[in-house]
mmCIF file of C-alpha atoms and ligand atoms in Angstrom:
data_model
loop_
_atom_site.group_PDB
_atom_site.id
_atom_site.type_symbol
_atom_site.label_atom_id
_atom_site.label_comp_id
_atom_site.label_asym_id
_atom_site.label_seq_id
_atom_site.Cartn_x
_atom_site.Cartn_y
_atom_site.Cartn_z
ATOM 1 C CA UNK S 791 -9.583 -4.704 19.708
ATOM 2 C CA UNK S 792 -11.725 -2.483 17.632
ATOM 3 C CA UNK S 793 -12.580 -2.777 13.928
ATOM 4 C CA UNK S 794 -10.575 -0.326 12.208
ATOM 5 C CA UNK S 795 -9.544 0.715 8.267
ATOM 6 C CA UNK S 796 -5.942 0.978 6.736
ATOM 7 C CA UNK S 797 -4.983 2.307 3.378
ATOM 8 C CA UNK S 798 -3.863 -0.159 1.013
ATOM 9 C CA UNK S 799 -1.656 0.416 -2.427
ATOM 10 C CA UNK S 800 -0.632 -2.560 -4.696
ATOM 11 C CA UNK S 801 2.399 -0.814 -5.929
ATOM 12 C CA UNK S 802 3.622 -1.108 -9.633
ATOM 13 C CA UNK S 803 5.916 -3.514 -9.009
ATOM 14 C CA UNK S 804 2.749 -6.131 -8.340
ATOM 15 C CA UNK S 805 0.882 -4.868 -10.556
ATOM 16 C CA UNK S 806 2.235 -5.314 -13.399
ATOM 17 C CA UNK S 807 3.408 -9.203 -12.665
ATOM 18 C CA UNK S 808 -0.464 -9.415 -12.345
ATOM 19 C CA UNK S 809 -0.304 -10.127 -8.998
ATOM 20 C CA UNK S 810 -3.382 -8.202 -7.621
ATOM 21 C CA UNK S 811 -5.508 -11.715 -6.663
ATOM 22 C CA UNK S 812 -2.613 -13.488 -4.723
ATOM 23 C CA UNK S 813 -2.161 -10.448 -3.171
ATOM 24 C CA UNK S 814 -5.476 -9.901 -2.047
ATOM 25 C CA UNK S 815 -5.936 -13.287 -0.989
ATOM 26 C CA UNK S 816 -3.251 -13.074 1.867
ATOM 27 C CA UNK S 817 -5.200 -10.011 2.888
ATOM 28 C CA UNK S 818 -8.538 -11.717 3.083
ATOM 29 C CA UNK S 819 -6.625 -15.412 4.615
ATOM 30 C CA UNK S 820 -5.650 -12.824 7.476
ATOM 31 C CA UNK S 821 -9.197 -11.776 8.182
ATOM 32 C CA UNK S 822 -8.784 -8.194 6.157
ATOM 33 C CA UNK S 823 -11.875 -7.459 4.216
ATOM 34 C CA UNK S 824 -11.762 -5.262 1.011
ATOM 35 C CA UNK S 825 -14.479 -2.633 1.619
ATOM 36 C CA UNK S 826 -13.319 -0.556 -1.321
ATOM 37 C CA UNK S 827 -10.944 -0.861 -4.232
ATOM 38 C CA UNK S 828 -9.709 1.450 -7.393
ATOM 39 C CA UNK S 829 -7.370 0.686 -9.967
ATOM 40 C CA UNK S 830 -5.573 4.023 -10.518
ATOM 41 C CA UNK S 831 -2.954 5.361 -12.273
ATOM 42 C CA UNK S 832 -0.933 8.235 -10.176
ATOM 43 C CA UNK S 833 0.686 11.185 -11.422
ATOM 44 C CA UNK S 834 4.221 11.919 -10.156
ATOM 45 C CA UNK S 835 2.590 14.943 -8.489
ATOM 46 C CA UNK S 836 -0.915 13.084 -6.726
ATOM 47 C CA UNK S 837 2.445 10.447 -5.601
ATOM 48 C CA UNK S 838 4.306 12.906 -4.469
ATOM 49 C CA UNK S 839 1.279 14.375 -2.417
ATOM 50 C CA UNK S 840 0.929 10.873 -1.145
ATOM 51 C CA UNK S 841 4.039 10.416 0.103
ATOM 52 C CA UNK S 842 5.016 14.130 1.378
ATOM 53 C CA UNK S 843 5.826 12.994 4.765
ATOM 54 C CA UNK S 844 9.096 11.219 3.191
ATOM 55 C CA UNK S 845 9.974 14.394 0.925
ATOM 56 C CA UNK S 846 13.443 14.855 2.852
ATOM 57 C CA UNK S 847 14.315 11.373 2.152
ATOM 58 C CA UNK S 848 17.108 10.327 -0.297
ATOM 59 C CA UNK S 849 15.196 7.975 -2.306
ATOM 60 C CA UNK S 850 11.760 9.882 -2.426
ATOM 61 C CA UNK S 851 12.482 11.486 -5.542
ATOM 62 C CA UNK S 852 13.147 7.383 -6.936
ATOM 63 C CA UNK S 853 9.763 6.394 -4.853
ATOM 64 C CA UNK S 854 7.296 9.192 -6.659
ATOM 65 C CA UNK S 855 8.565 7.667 -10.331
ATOM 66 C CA UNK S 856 8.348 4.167 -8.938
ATOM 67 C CA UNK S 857 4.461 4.692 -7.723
ATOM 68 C CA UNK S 858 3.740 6.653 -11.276
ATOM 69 C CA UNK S 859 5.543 4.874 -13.515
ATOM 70 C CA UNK S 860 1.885 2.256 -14.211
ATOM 71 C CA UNK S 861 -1.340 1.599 -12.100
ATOM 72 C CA UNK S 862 -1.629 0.775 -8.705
ATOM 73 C CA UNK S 863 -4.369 -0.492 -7.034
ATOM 74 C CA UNK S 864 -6.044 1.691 -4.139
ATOM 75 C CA UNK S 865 -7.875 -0.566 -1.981
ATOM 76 C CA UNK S 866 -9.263 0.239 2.252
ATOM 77 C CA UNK S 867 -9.157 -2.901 3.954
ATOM 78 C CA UNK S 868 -11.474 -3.325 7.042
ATOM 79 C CA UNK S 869 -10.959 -5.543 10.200
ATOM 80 C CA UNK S 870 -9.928 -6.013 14.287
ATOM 81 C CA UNK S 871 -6.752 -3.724 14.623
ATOM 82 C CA UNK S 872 -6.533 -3.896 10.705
ATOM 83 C CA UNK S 873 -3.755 -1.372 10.735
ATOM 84 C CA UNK S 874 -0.933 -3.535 12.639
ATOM 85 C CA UNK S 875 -2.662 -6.608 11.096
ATOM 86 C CA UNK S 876 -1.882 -5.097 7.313
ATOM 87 C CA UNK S 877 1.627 -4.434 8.266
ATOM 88 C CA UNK S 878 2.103 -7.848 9.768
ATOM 89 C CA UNK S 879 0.701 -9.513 6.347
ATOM 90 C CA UNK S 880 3.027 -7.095 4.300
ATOM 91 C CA UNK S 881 6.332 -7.238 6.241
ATOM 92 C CA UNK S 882 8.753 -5.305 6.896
ATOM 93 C CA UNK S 883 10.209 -2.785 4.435
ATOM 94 C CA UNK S 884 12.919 -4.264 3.038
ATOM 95 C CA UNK S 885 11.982 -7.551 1.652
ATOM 96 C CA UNK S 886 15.780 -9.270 2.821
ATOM 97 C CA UNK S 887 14.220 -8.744 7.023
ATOM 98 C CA UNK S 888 10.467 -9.703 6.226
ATOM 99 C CA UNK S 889 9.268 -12.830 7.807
ATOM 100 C CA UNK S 890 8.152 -16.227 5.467
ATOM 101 C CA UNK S 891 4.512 -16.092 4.141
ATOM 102 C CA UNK S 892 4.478 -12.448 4.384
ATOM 103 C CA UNK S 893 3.550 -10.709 1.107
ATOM 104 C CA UNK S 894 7.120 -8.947 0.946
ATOM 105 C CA UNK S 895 9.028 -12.052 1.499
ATOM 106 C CA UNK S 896 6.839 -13.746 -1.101
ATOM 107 C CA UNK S 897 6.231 -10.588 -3.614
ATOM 108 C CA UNK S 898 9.069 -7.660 -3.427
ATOM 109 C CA UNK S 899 11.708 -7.220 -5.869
ATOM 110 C CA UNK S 900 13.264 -4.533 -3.296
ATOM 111 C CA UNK S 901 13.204 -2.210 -0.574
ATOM 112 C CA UNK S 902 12.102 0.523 -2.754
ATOM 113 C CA UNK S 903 9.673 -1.822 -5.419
ATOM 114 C CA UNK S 904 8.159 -3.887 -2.440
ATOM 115 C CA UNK S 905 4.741 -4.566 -4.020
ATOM 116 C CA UNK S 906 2.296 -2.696 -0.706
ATOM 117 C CA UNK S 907 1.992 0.212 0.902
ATOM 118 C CA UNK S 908 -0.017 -0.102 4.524
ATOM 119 C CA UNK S 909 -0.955 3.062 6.601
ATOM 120 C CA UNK S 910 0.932 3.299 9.663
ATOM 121 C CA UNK S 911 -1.490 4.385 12.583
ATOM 122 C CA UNK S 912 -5.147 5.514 13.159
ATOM 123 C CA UNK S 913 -4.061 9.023 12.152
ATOM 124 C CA UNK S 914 -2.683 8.790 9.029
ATOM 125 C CA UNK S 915 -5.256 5.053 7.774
ATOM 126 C CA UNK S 916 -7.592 8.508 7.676
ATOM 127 C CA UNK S 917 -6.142 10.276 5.957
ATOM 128 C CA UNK S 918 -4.528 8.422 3.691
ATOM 129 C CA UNK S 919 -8.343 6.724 2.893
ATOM 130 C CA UNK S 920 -9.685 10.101 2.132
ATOM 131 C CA UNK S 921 -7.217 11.160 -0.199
ATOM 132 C CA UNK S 922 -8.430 8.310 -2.486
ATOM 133 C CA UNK S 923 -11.891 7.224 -1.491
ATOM 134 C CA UNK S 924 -15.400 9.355 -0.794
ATOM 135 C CA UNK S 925 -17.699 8.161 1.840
ATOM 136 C CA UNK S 926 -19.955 6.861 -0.794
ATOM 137 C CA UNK S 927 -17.140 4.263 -1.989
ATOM 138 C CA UNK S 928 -16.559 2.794 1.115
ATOM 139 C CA UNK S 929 -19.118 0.003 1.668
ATOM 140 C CA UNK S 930 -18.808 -1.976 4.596
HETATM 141 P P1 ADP D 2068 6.749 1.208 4.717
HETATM 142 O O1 ADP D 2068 6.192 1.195 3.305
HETATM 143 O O2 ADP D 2068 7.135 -0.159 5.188
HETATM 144 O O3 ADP D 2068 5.846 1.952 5.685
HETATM 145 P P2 ADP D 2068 8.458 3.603 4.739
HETATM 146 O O4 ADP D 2068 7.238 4.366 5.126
HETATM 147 O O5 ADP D 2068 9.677 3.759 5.595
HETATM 148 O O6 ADP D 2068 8.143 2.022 4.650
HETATM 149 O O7 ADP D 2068 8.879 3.962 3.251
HETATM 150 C C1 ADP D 2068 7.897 4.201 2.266
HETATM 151 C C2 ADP D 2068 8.331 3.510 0.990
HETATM 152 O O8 ADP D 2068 9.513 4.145 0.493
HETATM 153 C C3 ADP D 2068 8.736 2.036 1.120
HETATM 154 O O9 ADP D 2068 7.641 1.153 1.146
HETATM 155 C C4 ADP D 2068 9.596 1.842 -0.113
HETATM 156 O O10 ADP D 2068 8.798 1.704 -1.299
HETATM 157 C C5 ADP D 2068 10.336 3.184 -0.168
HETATM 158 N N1 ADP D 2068 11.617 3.083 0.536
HETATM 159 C C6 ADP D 2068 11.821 3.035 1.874
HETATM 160 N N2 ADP D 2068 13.119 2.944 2.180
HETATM 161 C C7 ADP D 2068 13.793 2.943 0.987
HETATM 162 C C8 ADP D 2068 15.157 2.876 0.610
HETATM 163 N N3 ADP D 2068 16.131 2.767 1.532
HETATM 164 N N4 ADP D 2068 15.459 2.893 -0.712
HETATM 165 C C9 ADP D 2068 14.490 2.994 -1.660
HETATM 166 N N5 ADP D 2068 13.176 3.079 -1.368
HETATM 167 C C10 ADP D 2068 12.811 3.042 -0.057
HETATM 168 MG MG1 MG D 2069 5.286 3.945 5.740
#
Protein backbone atom coordinates (compact mmCIF):
# COMPACT_ATOMS: atom_id res chain seq x y z
CA UNK A 1 0.00 0.00 0.00
CA UNK A 2 1.17 3.45 -0.73
CA UNK A 3 2.20 6.19 1.71
CA UNK A 4 -0.55 8.52 1.86
CA UNK A 5 -1.77 11.82 4.16
CA UNK A 6 -5.14 12.24 6.14
CA UNK A 7 -6.42 15.31 7.82
CA UNK A 8 -6.41 15.21 11.42
CA UNK A 9 -8.55 17.57 14.05
CA UNK A 10 -8.25 17.09 17.89
CA UNK A 11 -11.68 18.37 18.49
CA UNK A 12 -12.57 20.60 21.58
CA UNK A 13 -13.76 18.06 23.47
CA UNK A 14 -9.85 16.68 23.78
CA UNK A 15 -8.55 19.56 23.87
CA UNK A 16 -9.52 21.04 26.51
CA UNK A 17 -9.11 17.75 28.97
CA UNK A 18 -5.47 18.32 27.70
CA UNK A 19 -5.45 15.37 25.95
CA UNK A 20 -3.42 16.33 22.79
CA UNK A 21 -0.13 13.91 23.83
CA UNK A 22 -2.16 10.66 24.58
CA UNK A 23 -3.82 11.34 21.64
CA UNK A 24 -1.02 11.67 19.49
CA UNK A 25 0.69 8.86 20.89
CA UNK A 26 -1.96 6.24 19.64
CA UNK A 27 -1.39 7.91 16.30
CA UNK A 28 2.34 7.50 16.28
CA UNK A 29 1.97 3.56 18.29
CA UNK A 30 -0.04 2.87 14.93
CA UNK A 31 2.79 3.88 12.66
CA UNK A 32 1.08 7.54 11.77
CA UNK A 33 3.70 10.18 11.64
CA UNK A 34 2.85 13.89 12.39
CA UNK A 35 4.30 15.78 9.39
CA UNK A 36 2.52 18.97 10.35
CA UNK A 37 0.55 20.34 13.26
CA UNK A 38 -1.38 23.82 14.25
CA UNK A 39 -3.15 24.66 17.22
CA UNK A 40 -6.09 26.74 15.93
CA UNK A 41 -8.96 28.24 17.03
CA UNK A 42 -12.01 28.04 14.31
CA UNK A 43 -14.61 30.43 13.69
CA UNK A 44 -18.19 29.11 13.43
CA UNK A 45 -17.93 30.20 9.78
CA UNK A 46 -14.04 28.58 8.74
CA UNK A 47 -16.14 25.26 10.77
CA UNK A 48 -18.85 25.54 8.94
CA UNK A 49 -16.71 25.70 5.64
CA UNK A 50 -15.06 22.63 7.00
CA UNK A 51 -17.78 20.67 7.42
CA UNK A 52 -20.18 21.85 4.38
CA UNK A 53 -20.59 18.45 3.08
CA UNK A 54 -22.85 17.69 6.34
CA UNK A 55 -24.82 21.15 6.03
CA UNK A 56 -28.26 19.19 5.49
CA UNK A 57 -27.68 17.28 8.55
CA UNK A 58 -29.76 17.74 11.77
CA UNK A 59 -27.01 18.18 14.12
CA UNK A 60 -24.59 20.31 11.87
CA UNK A 61 -25.78 23.44 13.13
CA UNK A 62 -24.74 21.70 17.02
CA UNK A 63 -21.31 20.37 15.22
CA UNK A 64 -20.07 24.07 13.82
CA UNK A 65 -20.52 25.48 17.72
CA UNK A 66 -19.00 22.29 19.05
CA UNK A 67 -15.67 22.68 16.67
CA UNK A 68 -15.66 26.71 17.55
CA UNK A 69 -16.54 26.78 20.82
CA UNK A 70 -12.13 26.52 21.91
CA UNK A 71 -8.98 25.34 19.92
CA UNK A 72 -8.51 22.39 18.08
CA UNK A 73 -5.55 21.03 16.94
CA UNK A 74 -4.96 20.70 13.01
CA UNK A 75 -2.46 18.13 12.48
CA UNK A 76 -1.64 15.87 8.65
CA UNK A 77 -0.57 12.60 9.62
CA UNK A 78 1.62 10.63 7.09
CA UNK A 79 1.91 6.78 6.59
CA UNK A 80 1.01 3.23 4.45
CA UNK A 81 -2.82 3.66 3.67
CA UNK A 82 -2.82 6.38 6.51
CA UNK A 83 -6.36 7.28 5.66
CA UNK A 84 -8.18 3.83 6.68
CA UNK A 85 -5.33 3.43 9.25
CA UNK A 86 -6.51 6.98 11.05
CA UNK A 87 -10.03 5.84 11.04
CA UNK A 88 -9.19 2.46 12.44
CA UNK A 89 -7.13 4.26 15.44
CA UNK A 90 -10.15 6.73 15.93
CA UNK A 91 -13.20 4.41 15.73
CA UNK A 92 -16.20 4.57 14.74
CA UNK A 93 -18.44 7.62 15.18
CA UNK A 94 -20.31 7.05 17.95
CA UNK A 95 -18.12 6.21 20.79
CA UNK A 96 -20.98 3.34 22.32
CA UNK A 97 -19.89 0.96 18.63
CA UNK A 98 -16.04 1.85 18.66
CA UNK A 99 -13.77 -1.00 19.30
CA UNK A 100 -11.33 -1.17 22.81
CA UNK A 101 -7.99 0.77 22.50
CA UNK A 102 -9.39 2.92 19.89
CA UNK A 103 -9.11 6.65 20.67
CA UNK A 104 -13.08 7.02 20.71
CA UNK A 105 -13.64 4.18 22.99
CA UNK A 106 -10.87 5.54 25.21
CA UNK A 107 -11.47 9.54 24.62
CA UNK A 108 -15.23 10.57 23.42
CA UNK A 109 -17.75 12.00 25.59
CA UNK A 110 -20.31 11.44 22.53
CA UNK A 111 -21.26 10.93 19.12
CA UNK A 112 -21.24 14.53 18.44
CA UNK A 113 -18.00 15.59 21.06
CA UNK A 114 -15.90 12.46 19.95
CA UNK A 115 -12.44 14.02 20.42
CA UNK A 116 -11.03 13.37 16.17
CA UNK A 117 -11.94 14.11 13.05
CA UNK A 118 -10.09 11.74 10.18
CA UNK A 119 -10.53 12.45 6.37
CA UNK A 120 -12.46 9.90 4.72
CA UNK A 121 -10.76 9.03 1.27
CA UNK A 122 -7.85 10.21 -1.00
CA UNK A 123 -10.19 12.91 -2.33
CA UNK A 124 -11.26 14.72 0.37
CA UNK A 125 -7.39 13.90 2.92
CA UNK A 126 -6.59 16.73 -0.03
CA UNK A 127 -8.56 18.76 0.40
CA UNK A 128 -9.24 18.85 3.67
CA UNK A 129 -5.04 19.29 4.17
CA UNK A 130 -5.10 22.32 2.02
CA UNK A 131 -7.71 24.10 3.66
CA UNK A 132 -5.40 24.26 6.74
CA UNK A 133 -1.83 23.68 5.72
CA UNK A 134 0.54 25.38 2.74
CA UNK A 135 3.04 23.24 1.05
CA UNK A 136 5.71 24.90 3.00
CA UNK A 137 4.17 23.45 6.41
CA UNK A 138 4.11 20.09 5.47
CA UNK A 139 7.54 18.54 6.17
CA UNK A 140 7.93 15.06 5.59
P1 LIG B 1 -16.83 10.79 11.26
O1 LIG B 1 -16.27 11.95 12.06
O2 LIG B 1 -16.67 9.48 11.97
O3 LIG B 1 -16.32 10.77 9.83
P2 LIG B 1 -19.34 11.87 10.18
O4 LIG B 1 -18.53 12.37 9.03
O5 LIG B 1 -20.55 11.05 9.87
O6 LIG B 1 -18.43 11.01 11.19
O7 LIG B 1 -19.82 13.09 11.08
C1 LIG B 1 -18.97 14.20 11.28
C2 LIG B 1 -19.06 14.60 12.74
O8 LIG B 1 -20.38 15.08 13.02
C3 LIG B 1 -18.86 13.47 13.76
O9 LIG B 1 -17.51 13.15 14.00
C4 LIG B 1 -19.54 14.04 14.99
O10 LIG B 1 -18.71 15.02 15.64
C5 LIG B 1 -20.74 14.75 14.36
N1 LIG B 1 -21.90 13.86 14.35
C6 LIG B 1 -22.12 12.80 13.53
N2 LIG B 1 -23.28 12.20 13.79
C7 LIG B 1 -23.86 12.91 14.80
C8 LIG B 1 -25.08 12.82 15.53
N3 LIG B 1 -25.96 11.83 15.27
N4 LIG B 1 -25.32 13.72 16.50
C9 LIG B 1 -24.44 14.72 16.78
N5 LIG B 1 -23.27 14.88 16.12
C10 LIG B 1 -22.96 13.98 15.14
MG1 LIG C 1 -16.59 12.13 8.29
Amino acid sequence: MATERTLSIIKPDATRRNLTGQINAKFEAAGLRIVAQKRIHLTKAQAGKFYEVHKERPFYDELCDFMSSEPVVVQVLEGEGAIARNREVMGATNPANAADGTIRKDFALSVGENSVHGSDAPETAAVEIAYFFSGLELVG
